[in-house]
Amino acid sequence: LAIWMRSAVLSAPAFSTAPPVSSTTTGSCEQARNTAPSISPACAPAAQSRESFCSGVRLKRGAPCASACAHCSSETGLMLPQTASRRPQSGSGAAVTQVAECKDRSGTRSCTYYGDFQFSRLSTQDPQKLTLVNFVGLEPYVKGVTPYEMSSGWPLEALKAQAVCARTYVASHMNGSPAYGFDVTGTTTSQVYYGTLDASANSDRAVDETAGKFVRYEGKLCETFYFAADGGATEDSENVWVTAVPYLRGVVDPYEKDIDFYCKSWSTSISRAAVGDVSITYTPIGNAMTVTVGDKTYSKDAVRTFLTSVCGLRYNSRHFTVEYDAAADAYSVVGGGYGHNCGMSQWGAKAMAQ
């Protein structure tokens, strides 16, 4: 697996680097600066976004090269090496295994990663900016995802379900962004990936005991979508996005109701005088399908925008109702859960495991 971690501007004073513990590096800083693979112009905006993401990366080996990289200015990303030839190599041609530490500007999080790291310059128009790619094996990658998508202290069986979903997801999205030189990102755009920071013996065990296991349908890898909580029922894929996927069928969730968690339920009231008339339709399983406010209709997954932009709610899902209270001339909005409702509910998995 090869993981794009971030793009960064050269700024050596931002680092306090220790002497390298090994003289073997992935290449000199000068080599990194002079490497300029071709890239689509569409990459430029992405490379210049999210200025506040982090302060940089320090390699525990090859510190001189790492010291030239600071002030992250793009979204964290991931790339997973598929062949040995894609892994960073020393001057002798031997593959290099390194550990990196990433701190955000507040200094409150420090992330240690498995695998190899490589700096590349992707744009000749912005020669001071380097892109950092983390090359890591499949199972170490899954260990770097599982405790961030679920708490590492959750029941083992829930963590196993998460590990299998994470492993299947990345396996079905290999080479996802070849123009940028990475497969997946390290954020919720793909899967949250922070290396070993919050990993525990429990989360590592879940990965080890499911090693090599994937979710398949008719022999093919599945799209293993997951989300925080469904509020009472998941939903058919075509009612969330577009395509009807035979294994992504909505089901009633009998487990979430048995535990307490932060987004289990939420509610609000909105004045009819303020927003106008509101009407709602539901899917066969009971989730919201469309919400019409005045002359604007929210449909499928966009109905969650109604909850955030019109109702001002922080948490949102597809599982909610809207009822008119004539006495108050207001609409009561009541629901629960958090996320798109397609695939596995993480809190539901926790409750089921318990």
Short mmCIF file of C-alpha atoms in Angstrom, two decimals, residues 266 270 276-283 286-294 296-300 302-304 306-307 311 317-324 331-335:
data_model
loop_
_atom_site.label_atom_id
_atom_site.label_comp_id
_atom_site.label_asym_id
_atom_site.label_seq_id
_atom_site.Cartn_x
_atom_site.Cartn_y
_atom_site.Cartn_z
CA TRP A 266 -31.67 14.51 18.93
CA ILE A 270 -38.55 25.07 13.72
CA GLY A 276 -42.48 28.13 5.41
CA ASP A 277 -44.28 24.88 4.74
CA VAL A 278 -42.36 21.65 5.30
CA SER A 279 -43.31 18.21 3.97
CA ILE A 280 -41.52 14.88 4.21
CA THR A 281 -41.64 11.45 2.53
CA TYR A 282 -40.17 8.22 3.85
CA THR A 283 -38.50 5.10 2.45
CA GLY A 286 -38.92 4.38 7.64
CA ASN A 287 -35.98 6.69 6.90
CA ALA A 288 -36.42 10.16 5.42
CA MET A 289 -36.40 10.11 1.60
CA THR A 290 -37.28 13.71 0.70
CA VAL A 291 -37.90 16.91 2.65
CA THR A 292 -39.43 19.92 0.93
CA VAL A 293 -39.07 23.35 2.51
CA GLY A 294 -40.99 25.99 0.56
CA LYS A 296 -36.65 23.63 -2.21
CA THR A 297 -36.52 19.82 -2.00
CA TYR A 298 -33.77 17.82 -0.30
CA SER A 299 -33.58 14.19 -1.45
CA LYS A 300 -31.65 11.04 -0.66
CA ALA A 302 -28.98 15.48 0.90
CA VAL A 303 -31.91 15.35 3.32
CA ARG A 304 -29.26 15.54 6.04
CA PHE A 306 -32.02 20.00 5.89
CA LEU A 307 -31.11 18.96 9.43
CA CYS A 311 -32.73 22.98 11.64
CA SER A 317 -28.79 10.90 9.83
CA ARG A 318 -31.54 9.62 7.55
CA HIS A 319 -33.62 8.38 10.49
CA PHE A 320 -35.89 11.21 11.59
CA THR A 321 -39.47 12.46 11.45
CA VAL A 322 -41.00 15.89 10.88
CA GLU A 323 -44.41 16.61 12.41
CA TYR A 324 -46.45 19.81 12.41
CA TYR A 331 -42.49 21.67 13.09
CA SER A 332 -41.06 19.12 15.49
CA VAL A 333 -38.00 17.32 14.13
CA VAL A 334 -37.02 14.16 16.05
CA GLY A 335 -34.39 11.60 15.10
#
